[in-house]
mmCIF file of C-alpha atoms in Angstrom:
data_model
loop_
_atom_site.group_PDB
_atom_site.id
_atom_site.type_symbol
_atom_site.label_atom_id
_atom_site.label_comp_id
_atom_site.label_asym_id
_atom_site.label_seq_id
_atom_site.Cartn_x
_atom_site.Cartn_y
_atom_site.Cartn_z
ATOM 1 C CA MET A 195 139.224 32.550 16.584
ATOM 2 C CA ARG A 196 140.593 31.635 20.116
ATOM 3 C CA ARG A 197 144.324 32.899 19.306
ATOM 4 C CA VAL A 198 142.985 36.078 18.503
ATOM 5 C CA GLY A 199 140.712 36.295 21.674
ATOM 6 C CA ILE A 200 143.727 35.401 23.694
ATOM 7 C CA VAL A 201 145.356 38.247 22.126
ATOM 8 C CA ILE A 202 143.045 40.733 22.295
ATOM 9 C CA LEU A 203 142.625 39.901 26.340
ATOM 10 C CA LEU A 204 146.236 40.902 26.266
ATOM 11 C CA LEU A 205 145.759 44.071 24.991
ATOM 12 C CA PHE A 206 143.247 44.870 27.218
ATOM 13 C CA LEU A 207 145.560 44.007 29.945
ATOM 14 C CA CYS A 208 148.044 45.823 29.224
ATOM 15 C CA SER A 209 146.642 48.562 28.432
ATOM 16 C CA SER A 210 144.585 48.587 32.460
ATOM 17 C CA LEU A 211 148.753 48.037 33.581
ATOM 18 C CA VAL A 212 149.445 51.540 32.117
ATOM 19 C CA TYR A 213 146.624 53.607 32.754
ATOM 20 C CA GLY A 214 144.623 51.718 35.244
ATOM 21 C CA GLY A 215 147.200 52.132 38.152
ATOM 22 C CA GLU A 216 149.611 54.311 39.680
ATOM 23 C CA PRO A 217 152.040 56.146 37.388
ATOM 24 C CA SER A 218 155.886 55.165 38.077
ATOM 25 C CA VAL A 219 158.142 57.361 38.481
ATOM 26 C CA GLY A 220 161.822 57.567 39.603
ATOM 27 C CA ALA A 221 162.194 61.577 41.116
ATOM 28 C CA GLN A 222 162.325 61.992 44.807
ATOM 29 C CA GLY A 223 159.388 64.376 44.618
ATOM 30 C CA ALA A 224 156.628 64.226 42.067
ATOM 31 C CA ALA A 225 153.260 66.311 41.322
ATOM 32 C CA LEU A 226 150.783 66.322 38.903
ATOM 33 C CA VAL A 227 148.485 69.449 39.068
ATOM 34 C CA ASP A 228 145.217 70.816 37.453
ATOM 35 C CA GLY A 229 146.716 73.719 35.420
ATOM 36 C CA ASN A 230 143.600 75.714 35.904
ATOM 37 C CA THR A 231 142.983 75.438 39.958
ATOM 38 C CA GLY A 232 146.266 74.010 40.251
ATOM 39 C CA ARG A 233 144.506 71.213 42.587
ATOM 40 C CA LEU A 234 147.102 68.394 43.486
ATOM 41 C CA LEU A 235 146.077 65.220 41.488
ATOM 42 C CA TRP A 236 148.529 63.016 42.066
ATOM 43 C CA GLY A 237 152.082 63.286 44.085
ATOM 44 C CA LYS A 238 154.947 61.323 45.358
ATOM 45 C CA ASN A 239 156.753 63.362 48.181
ATOM 46 C CA ALA A 240 155.355 66.285 46.618
ATOM 47 C CA GLU A 241 155.321 68.420 49.931
ATOM 48 C CA GLU A 242 159.001 67.382 50.436
ATOM 49 C CA PRO A 243 161.460 70.113 50.686
ATOM 50 C CA LEU A 244 164.068 69.469 47.405
ATOM 51 C CA ALA A 245 166.694 71.486 46.177
ATOM 52 C CA MET A 246 165.505 72.466 42.838
ATOM 53 C CA ALA A 247 167.708 73.622 40.937
ATOM 54 C CA SER A 248 167.231 76.314 37.620
ATOM 55 C CA THR A 249 163.333 75.747 38.102
ATOM 56 C CA THR A 250 163.717 78.520 39.695
ATOM 57 C CA LYS A 251 164.107 80.350 36.901
ATOM 58 C CA ILE A 252 160.340 79.827 36.540
ATOM 59 C CA MET A 253 160.108 82.593 39.199
ATOM 60 C CA THR A 254 162.355 84.746 38.190
ATOM 61 C CA ALA A 255 161.097 84.968 34.752
ATOM 62 C CA ILE A 256 157.795 85.915 36.581
ATOM 63 C CA LEU A 257 158.724 88.871 38.156
ATOM 64 C CA VAL A 258 160.352 90.186 35.322
ATOM 65 C CA LEU A 259 157.318 89.787 33.034
ATOM 66 C CA GLU A 260 155.563 91.546 36.096
ATOM 67 C CA LYS A 261 157.996 94.363 37.098
ATOM 68 C CA ALA A 262 159.865 95.329 33.972
ATOM 69 C CA ASN A 263 158.797 96.130 30.295
ATOM 70 C CA LEU A 264 160.390 93.976 27.966
ATOM 71 C CA ASP A 265 162.024 97.020 25.787
ATOM 72 C CA ASP A 266 164.018 97.624 29.162
ATOM 73 C CA VAL A 267 167.504 97.610 28.672
ATOM 74 C CA VAL A 268 169.823 95.819 30.778
ATOM 75 C CA THR A 269 173.579 96.673 31.974
ATOM 76 C CA VAL A 270 175.162 94.135 32.910
ATOM 77 C CA SER A 271 177.202 94.394 36.335
ATOM 78 C CA LYS A 272 180.650 92.417 37.176
ATOM 79 C CA ASN A 273 178.454 90.414 39.543
ATOM 80 C CA ALA A 274 176.500 89.290 36.531
ATOM 81 C CA ALA A 275 179.268 88.622 33.828
ATOM 82 C CA ARG A 276 181.013 86.430 36.427
ATOM 83 C CA GLN A 277 178.257 83.801 37.519
ATOM 84 C CA PRO A 278 179.543 80.638 37.072
ATOM 85 C CA GLU A 279 178.135 77.478 33.585
ATOM 86 C CA VAL A 280 175.970 77.357 32.209
ATOM 87 C CA HIS A 281 176.076 81.133 31.279
ATOM 88 C CA MET A 282 175.954 83.527 28.038
ATOM 89 C CA ASP A 283 179.240 85.097 28.487
ATOM 90 C CA LEU A 284 177.486 88.145 29.096
ATOM 91 C CA LYS A 285 180.540 91.090 29.645
ATOM 92 C CA ALA A 286 180.387 93.930 32.253
ATOM 93 C CA GLY A 287 178.772 97.074 30.984
ATOM 94 C CA GLU A 288 177.080 95.305 27.969
ATOM 95 C CA GLN A 289 173.509 96.402 27.652
ATOM 96 C CA TRP A 290 170.836 93.993 26.496
ATOM 97 C CA LYS A 291 167.085 94.380 26.103
ATOM 98 C CA VAL A 292 164.903 92.799 29.079
ATOM 99 C CA GLY A 293 163.033 90.783 26.941
ATOM 100 C CA ASP A 294 166.097 89.392 24.878
ATOM 101 C CA LEU A 295 168.006 88.101 28.353
ATOM 102 C CA LEU A 296 164.514 86.590 29.108
ATOM 103 C CA SER A 297 164.134 84.614 26.481
ATOM 104 C CA VAL A 298 167.848 83.035 26.714
ATOM 105 C CA MET A 299 167.322 82.380 30.362
ATOM 106 C CA MET A 300 164.181 80.305 29.491
ATOM 107 C CA LEU A 301 165.967 78.559 26.567
ATOM 108 C CA ARG A 302 169.277 77.807 27.707
ATOM 109 C CA SER A 303 169.437 78.581 31.351
ATOM 110 C CA TYR A 304 171.911 80.676 31.335
ATOM 111 C CA ASN A 305 172.889 81.956 34.955
ATOM 112 C CA ASP A 306 174.509 85.536 34.158
ATOM 113 C CA THR A 307 171.315 86.311 32.391
ATOM 114 C CA ALA A 308 168.963 85.516 35.558
ATOM 115 C CA VAL A 309 171.315 87.657 37.500
ATOM 116 C CA ALA A 310 171.518 90.405 35.098
ATOM 117 C CA LEU A 311 167.634 90.760 34.995
ATOM 118 C CA ALA A 312 167.405 90.159 38.836
ATOM 119 C CA GLU A 313 169.381 93.457 39.738
ATOM 120 C CA HIS A 314 167.398 95.545 36.946
ATOM 121 C CA VAL A 315 164.214 94.468 38.430
ATOM 122 C CA SER A 316 165.344 95.026 42.558
ATOM 123 C CA GLY A 317 168.363 96.660 42.442
ATOM 124 C CA SER A 318 170.509 93.384 44.243
ATOM 125 C CA VAL A 319 170.291 89.971 43.861
ATOM 126 C CA GLU A 320 169.068 90.041 47.441
ATOM 127 C CA ALA A 321 166.118 91.930 47.236
ATOM 128 C CA PHE A 322 165.085 90.417 44.208
ATOM 129 C CA CYS A 323 165.558 86.774 46.318
ATOM 130 C CA GLN A 324 162.944 88.154 48.838
ATOM 131 C CA LEU A 325 160.568 89.315 46.617
ATOM 132 C CA MET A 326 160.725 85.891 44.995
ATOM 133 C CA THR A 327 160.040 84.474 48.442
ATOM 134 C CA GLU A 328 156.960 86.653 48.621
ATOM 135 C CA LYS A 329 155.538 86.419 45.735
ATOM 136 C CA ALA A 330 155.857 82.281 45.945
ATOM 137 C CA ALA A 331 153.767 82.804 49.183
ATOM 138 C CA GLU A 332 151.150 84.548 47.170
ATOM 139 C CA ILE A 333 150.689 82.415 44.976
ATOM 140 C CA GLY A 334 150.229 79.533 47.732
ATOM 141 C CA ALA A 335 153.257 78.083 47.497
ATOM 142 C CA GLU A 336 153.935 76.494 51.268
ATOM 143 C CA ASP A 337 157.266 75.447 51.681
ATOM 144 C CA THR A 338 159.110 77.563 49.330
ATOM 145 C CA VAL A 339 162.370 80.137 49.715
ATOM 146 C CA PHE A 340 164.764 81.497 47.129
ATOM 147 C CA GLY A 341 168.206 82.834 47.652
ATOM 148 C CA SER A 342 168.958 82.747 44.311
ATOM 149 C CA PRO A 343 167.514 83.925 40.801
ATOM 150 C CA ASN A 344 169.038 81.021 38.839
ATOM 151 C CA GLY A 345 168.983 78.039 41.385
ATOM 152 C CA LEU A 346 172.651 77.626 41.635
ATOM 153 C CA ASP A 347 172.843 75.939 45.325
ATOM 154 C CA SER A 348 176.196 75.078 45.986
ATOM 155 C CA GLN A 349 176.945 78.421 48.153
ATOM 156 C CA ILE A 350 173.540 78.794 49.214
ATOM 157 C CA PRO A 351 172.030 76.760 52.809
ATOM 158 C CA PHE A 352 169.315 74.444 51.850
ATOM 159 C CA GLU A 353 167.103 76.272 54.829
ATOM 160 C CA LYS A 354 167.325 79.714 52.332
ATOM 161 C CA HIS A 355 166.792 78.273 48.972
ATOM 162 C CA HIS A 356 164.274 75.188 48.621
ATOM 163 C CA SER A 357 160.787 74.288 47.172
ATOM 164 C CA THR A 358 158.522 71.038 47.016
ATOM 165 C CA ALA A 359 157.270 69.067 43.768
ATOM 166 C CA LYS A 360 153.679 70.735 44.456
ATOM 167 C CA ASP A 361 154.791 74.406 45.092
ATOM 168 C CA MET A 362 156.673 74.193 41.644
ATOM 169 C CA ALA A 363 153.642 73.025 39.694
ATOM 170 C CA LEU A 364 151.292 75.696 41.672
ATOM 171 C CA ILE A 365 154.001 78.600 40.872
ATOM 172 C CA ALA A 366 154.174 77.443 36.875
ATOM 173 C CA THR A 367 150.370 76.745 36.915
ATOM 174 C CA TYR A 368 150.422 80.343 37.733
ATOM 175 C CA ALA A 369 153.369 81.768 34.941
ATOM 176 C CA LEU A 370 151.058 79.570 32.735
ATOM 177 C CA LYS A 371 148.607 82.183 32.344
ATOM 178 C CA ASN A 372 150.653 85.117 31.336
ATOM 179 C CA ASP A 373 150.773 85.042 27.488
ATOM 180 C CA ALA A 374 153.942 86.731 27.297
ATOM 181 C CA PHE A 375 155.452 83.740 29.566
ATOM 182 C CA CYS A 376 154.024 80.939 27.784
ATOM 183 C CA LYS A 377 154.928 82.697 24.115
ATOM 184 C CA VAL A 378 158.542 82.842 25.999
ATOM 185 C CA ILE A 379 158.982 79.174 26.371
ATOM 186 C CA SER A 380 157.272 78.164 23.451
ATOM 187 C CA GLN A 381 160.067 79.460 21.040
ATOM 188 C CA PRO A 382 161.903 76.876 19.323
ATOM 189 C CA GLU A 383 164.849 79.699 19.305
ATOM 190 C CA VAL A 384 165.709 82.964 19.301
ATOM 191 C CA THR A 385 168.171 85.529 17.893
ATOM 192 C CA ILE A 386 169.302 88.453 20.084
ATOM 193 C CA CYS A 387 171.205 91.720 19.313
ATOM 194 C CA GLU A 388 173.044 93.797 22.126
ATOM 195 C CA VAL A 389 171.619 97.317 22.213
ATOM 196 C CA THR A 390 174.876 98.547 19.987
ATOM 197 C CA GLY A 391 174.442 96.131 17.539
ATOM 198 C CA LYS A 392 177.918 95.016 18.336
ATOM 199 C CA ARG A 393 177.105 91.066 19.710
ATOM 200 C CA GLN A 394 174.421 89.118 18.135
ATOM 201 C CA TYR A 395 173.661 85.429 20.008
ATOM 202 C CA GLN A 396 171.839 82.778 18.818
ATOM 203 C CA ALA A 397 170.061 80.203 21.348
ATOM 204 C CA THR A 398 167.836 77.451 20.495
ATOM 205 C CA ASN A 399 165.036 75.702 23.090
ATOM 206 C CA ALA A 400 166.594 73.166 25.262
ATOM 207 C CA ASP A 401 163.617 71.258 26.138
ATOM 208 C CA ARG A 402 163.370 68.426 24.851
ATOM 209 C CA PHE A 403 159.614 67.611 25.591
ATOM 210 C CA LEU A 404 158.622 70.234 23.697
ATOM 211 C CA ARG A 405 159.566 68.146 20.818
ATOM 212 C CA GLU A 406 158.350 65.027 21.959
ATOM 213 C CA TYR A 407 154.971 65.371 23.775
ATOM 214 C CA GLN A 408 151.857 65.991 22.413
ATOM 215 C CA GLY A 409 150.710 69.209 23.428
ATOM 216 C CA ALA A 410 153.734 70.297 25.425
ATOM 217 C CA MET A 411 153.754 73.913 26.155
ATOM 218 C CA GLY A 412 156.877 73.639 27.747
ATOM 219 C CA VAL A 413 158.097 74.354 31.207
ATOM 220 C CA LYS A 414 161.890 74.726 32.665
ATOM 221 C CA THR A 415 164.686 72.085 33.322
ATOM 222 C CA GLY A 416 167.404 72.353 36.107
ATOM 223 C CA TYR A 417 170.220 70.232 37.109
ATOM 224 C CA THR A 418 172.492 70.709 40.088
ATOM 225 C CA ASN A 419 174.984 68.444 42.096
ATOM 226 C CA LYS A 420 172.223 68.797 45.151
ATOM 227 C CA ALA A 421 169.456 68.720 43.343
ATOM 228 C CA GLY A 422 169.489 66.191 40.546
ATOM 229 C CA HIS A 423 168.077 66.067 37.287
ATOM 230 C CA CYS A 424 164.429 68.228 37.462
ATOM 231 C CA PHE A 425 161.889 69.541 35.408
ATOM 232 C CA VAL A 426 158.817 71.286 35.502
ATOM 233 C CA GLY A 427 156.173 70.527 32.166
ATOM 234 C CA ALA A 428 153.202 71.407 31.292
ATOM 235 C CA ALA A 429 151.143 70.183 27.900
ATOM 236 C CA GLU A 430 147.304 70.979 27.003
ATOM 237 C CA LYS A 431 145.186 68.508 25.272
ATOM 238 C CA ASP A 432 140.940 68.668 24.338
ATOM 239 C CA GLY A 433 141.030 72.269 26.606
ATOM 240 C CA ILE A 434 142.929 69.411 29.669
ATOM 241 C CA ARG A 435 145.434 71.472 31.078
ATOM 242 C CA LEU A 436 148.267 69.534 33.375
ATOM 243 C CA VAL A 437 151.439 70.957 35.219
ATOM 244 C CA THR A 438 153.718 67.924 36.243
ATOM 245 C CA ALA A 439 157.156 68.749 38.182
ATOM 246 C CA VAL A 440 159.610 65.897 39.033
ATOM 247 C CA LEU A 441 162.673 66.933 41.369
ATOM 248 C CA GLY A 442 165.648 65.108 41.892
ATOM 249 C CA SER A 443 165.170 62.323 38.710
ATOM 250 C CA GLY A 444 168.397 61.046 39.184
ATOM 251 C CA TRP A 445 172.195 62.529 38.336
ATOM 252 C CA GLY A 446 174.434 61.488 35.093
ATOM 253 C CA ASN A 447 173.392 60.643 32.018
ATOM 254 C CA GLY A 448 170.615 58.193 33.824
ATOM 255 C CA GLY A 449 168.967 61.035 35.596
ATOM 256 C CA LYS A 450 169.123 63.182 32.553
ATOM 257 C CA GLU A 451 167.184 60.948 30.365
ATOM 258 C CA LYS A 452 164.588 59.644 33.429
ATOM 259 C CA LYS A 453 163.290 63.233 33.846
ATOM 260 C CA TRP A 454 161.751 63.033 30.847
ATOM 261 C CA THR A 455 160.659 59.609 31.265
ATOM 262 C CA ASP A 456 159.064 60.610 34.594
ATOM 263 C CA THR A 457 157.357 63.927 32.976
ATOM 264 C CA LYS A 458 155.458 61.505 30.064
ATOM 265 C CA GLU A 459 154.652 59.080 32.908
ATOM 266 C CA LEU A 460 152.605 61.560 34.720
ATOM 267 C CA MET A 461 151.179 63.416 31.329
ATOM 268 C CA ASN A 462 150.379 59.820 30.043
ATOM 269 C CA TYR A 463 148.722 59.199 33.732
ATOM 270 C CA GLY A 464 147.084 62.355 33.904
ATOM 271 C CA PHE A 465 145.098 62.857 30.890
ATOM 272 C CA ALA A 466 143.805 59.028 30.820
ATOM 273 C CA THR A 467 142.613 59.505 34.426
ATOM 274 C CA PHE A 468 141.614 63.102 34.764
ATOM 275 C CA PHE A 469 138.305 64.720 32.880
ATOM 276 C CA PRO A 470 136.838 68.518 33.038
ATOM 277 C CA TYR A 471 133.593 68.388 35.657
ATOM 278 C CA GLU A 472 131.586 70.996 36.170
ATOM 279 C CA ALA A 473 131.030 70.506 40.091
ATOM 280 C CA VAL A 474 128.324 73.217 40.682
ATOM 281 C CA LYS A 475 127.341 75.795 39.003
ATOM 282 C CA ALA A 476 126.826 79.536 39.564
ATOM 283 C CA GLY A 477 123.092 80.822 39.878
ATOM 284 C CA GLN A 478 122.342 76.966 41.750
ATOM 285 C CA SER A 479 119.775 76.785 44.195
ATOM 286 C CA CYS A 480 120.972 76.634 47.959
ATOM 287 C CA GLY A 481 117.386 76.735 49.925
ATOM 288 C CA GLN A 482 115.088 79.438 51.060
ATOM 289 C CA ILE A 483 115.463 81.628 54.220
ATOM 290 C CA PRO A 484 112.076 82.683 56.013
ATOM 291 C CA VAL A 485 112.293 86.313 56.585
ATOM 292 C CA LEU A 486 111.692 88.491 59.844
ATOM 293 C CA HIS A 487 109.784 91.972 59.199
ATOM 294 C CA SER A 488 109.459 91.787 55.770
ATOM 295 C CA LYS A 489 106.327 91.594 53.412
ATOM 296 C CA ILE A 490 108.443 88.785 51.686
ATOM 297 C CA ALA A 491 108.222 85.920 54.251
ATOM 298 C CA GLU A 492 111.708 84.532 52.692
ATOM 299 C CA VAL A 493 113.989 84.924 49.609
ATOM 300 C CA GLY A 494 115.820 82.116 47.785
ATOM 301 C CA THR A 495 119.476 81.561 47.781
ATOM 302 C CA VAL A 496 122.207 80.869 45.255
ATOM 303 C CA LEU A 497 125.582 80.406 44.528
ATOM 304 C CA LYS A 498 127.477 82.834 43.399
ATOM 305 C CA GLU A 499 130.156 81.121 41.611
ATOM 306 C CA GLY A 500 131.064 77.703 40.404
ATOM 307 C CA TYR A 501 133.566 75.303 40.237
ATOM 308 C CA GLU A 502 135.036 73.125 37.330
ATOM 309 C CA GLY A 503 137.997 71.409 37.881
ATOM 310 C CA LEU A 504 139.997 67.948 36.452
ATOM 311 C CA PHE A 505 138.687 64.923 38.281
ATOM 312 C CA SER A 506 138.436 61.155 37.950
ATOM 313 C CA LYS A 507 135.442 59.126 37.564
ATOM 314 C CA GLU A 508 135.632 57.828 41.064
ATOM 315 C CA GLU A 509 135.860 61.162 42.188
ATOM 316 C CA GLN A 510 133.280 62.756 40.016
ATOM 317 C CA GLU A 511 130.577 60.635 42.645
ATOM 318 C CA ASN A 512 132.497 61.430 45.616
ATOM 319 C CA ILE A 513 131.985 65.776 45.575
ATOM 320 C CA LYS A 514 129.399 67.005 48.039
ATOM 321 C CA ILE A 515 128.471 70.519 48.954
ATOM 322 C CA GLN A 516 128.081 71.437 52.879
ATOM 323 C CA ILE A 517 125.569 74.531 52.740
ATOM 324 C CA ALA A 518 125.523 76.974 55.601
ATOM 325 C CA LEU A 519 122.680 78.692 55.730
ATOM 326 C CA PRO A 520 121.229 81.086 58.840
ATOM 327 C CA GLU A 521 117.771 79.668 60.287
ATOM 328 C CA GLY A 522 116.433 83.347 60.005
ATOM 329 C CA MET A 523 116.918 86.982 59.152
ATOM 330 C CA GLU A 524 115.999 89.916 59.541
ATOM 331 C CA ALA A 525 115.284 92.422 56.583
ATOM 332 C CA PRO A 526 116.358 94.598 54.564
ATOM 333 C CA ILE A 527 117.629 91.948 52.342
ATOM 334 C CA HIS A 528 119.178 93.200 49.207
ATOM 335 C CA ALA A 529 119.777 90.811 46.276
ATOM 336 C CA GLY A 530 122.886 89.881 45.759
ATOM 337 C CA GLN A 531 124.158 90.271 49.287
ATOM 338 C CA GLN A 532 125.442 87.532 50.976
ATOM 339 C CA VAL A 533 123.995 85.433 53.190
ATOM 340 C CA GLY A 534 125.473 82.063 53.766
ATOM 341 C CA ASN A 535 128.544 80.009 52.268
ATOM 342 C CA ALA A 536 129.334 76.483 50.877
ATOM 343 C CA GLN A 537 132.160 73.999 50.992
ATOM 344 C CA LEU A 538 132.709 71.806 48.184
ATOM 345 C CA MET A 539 134.563 68.947 49.464
ATOM 346 C CA LEU A 540 136.198 66.150 47.733
ATOM 347 C CA GLY A 541 136.410 63.687 51.171
ATOM 348 C CA ASP A 542 138.000 66.158 53.765
ATOM 349 C CA GLU A 543 139.862 67.692 50.808
ATOM 350 C CA LEU A 544 138.464 71.676 50.642
ATOM 351 C CA LEU A 545 137.892 72.038 47.033
ATOM 352 C CA ALA A 546 136.424 75.567 47.096
ATOM 353 C CA GLU A 547 135.114 78.271 49.718
ATOM 354 C CA ILE A 548 131.439 79.978 47.814
ATOM 355 C CA PRO A 549 129.750 82.409 48.599
ATOM 356 C CA ILE A 550 126.113 82.554 49.160
ATOM 357 C CA LEU A 551 123.929 85.264 47.880
ATOM 358 C CA ALA A 552 119.831 86.356 47.933
ATOM 359 C CA ASP A 553 117.954 85.680 45.224
ATOM 360 C CA ARG A 554 115.724 88.679 45.808
ATOM 361 C CA SER A 555 115.532 91.935 47.896
ATOM 362 C CA ALA A 556 113.306 91.554 51.126
ATOM 363 C CA PRO A 557 112.770 95.020 52.146
ATOM 364 C CA SER A 558 111.901 96.295 55.685
ATOM 365 C CA TYR A 559 108.420 96.870 56.773
ATOM 366 C CA THR A 560 107.288 100.478 56.567
ATOM 367 C CA LEU A 561 105.693 102.773 59.027
ATOM 368 C CA ALA A 562 102.055 101.375 57.756
ATOM 369 C CA ASP A 563 103.406 97.543 57.597
ATOM 370 C CA TRP A 564 104.283 97.827 61.354
ATOM 371 C CA TYR A 565 100.854 99.762 61.949
ATOM 372 C CA LEU A 566 99.297 96.690 60.595
ATOM 373 C CA PHE A 567 101.370 94.099 61.755
ATOM 374 C CA LEU A 568 101.001 95.218 65.135
ATOM 375 C CA SER A 569 97.389 95.324 65.102
ATOM 376 C CA LYS A 570 96.864 91.708 64.404
ATOM 377 C CA ASN A 571 99.647 90.507 66.617
ATOM 378 C CA TRP A 572 98.901 92.563 69.748
ATOM 379 C CA THR A 573 96.574 90.412 71.266
ATOM 380 C CA THR A 574 99.580 87.482 71.485
ATOM 381 C CA TRP A 575 101.250 90.334 74.062
ATOM 382 C CA PHE A 576 99.358 89.695 76.580
#
């Protein structure tokens, strides 16, 4: 019995070591984010600017999906056709559907398809890269610039093409809210045909994560000599969606393998540590505001919206709400009118800023109401 007890204790301790501590990640930069809110749950040099190789193509795919029709026809330019490996070996003058090139780009990371799509959307690679950088800023990626639609960075200065692990995870979080994007990256294989029917091409998905991790959604691998092996991944279990980014997991065969183990380590840590939690509810009461010059003496206030995200048990206990309401308001006040603000805080981290609304109307005095008010209070004026 004693031996059994020792074995059980050892198993418990091992389990605690796996899930109770920080994840062990070899990447130069790593981020684990809430796949719905985009909140950073854990990071290692998460905001350090780094090269990101072909994970760049996540942004390329976003813009193609938002600005082109999947049935549009792309005519391959000489510039697209001469892109270096890895490539589909497109030929100048060939015509392919947007959706077909997009699928092959995301499944096999072909550089010529990325350039062909960029030129189709914006007319030039330079104009498309400007759109990519603007879109990254719109999403909330604070230190990301694009100088290439495919991630080839040997001829591009670092300051013109870089991102961070946190930014790449945020960009993927945004992309995964597009059903068409999710469909593209989850395909095990595709067979596409050139518009004239002269050429057919088959591609299998190179994303091992899809096959090796329960709940995996994909997203995108990357490698250059400058960036090392990179991967942006996503997985979903029991309604919890996690997104990870590992940049610079290493070089050579060791780095190639490490990007997968880094990603799985982050995912395992995330699913074991963070849980859905409704911090506040829409319609939650925030107190009363006195009303001047109305028959309604005060109005109640409520939160316009709630906030739900992934939090550890410890974090759940430390979320606070800060209410900012005026000491009083002049009528009229209308039901649903914004009358204040609430800040949802986790320590010094601002999780959300939520408008506070009046829960009822308080109309101004009518002329008769004013006469009655003045007649009751005139003696206080002397």
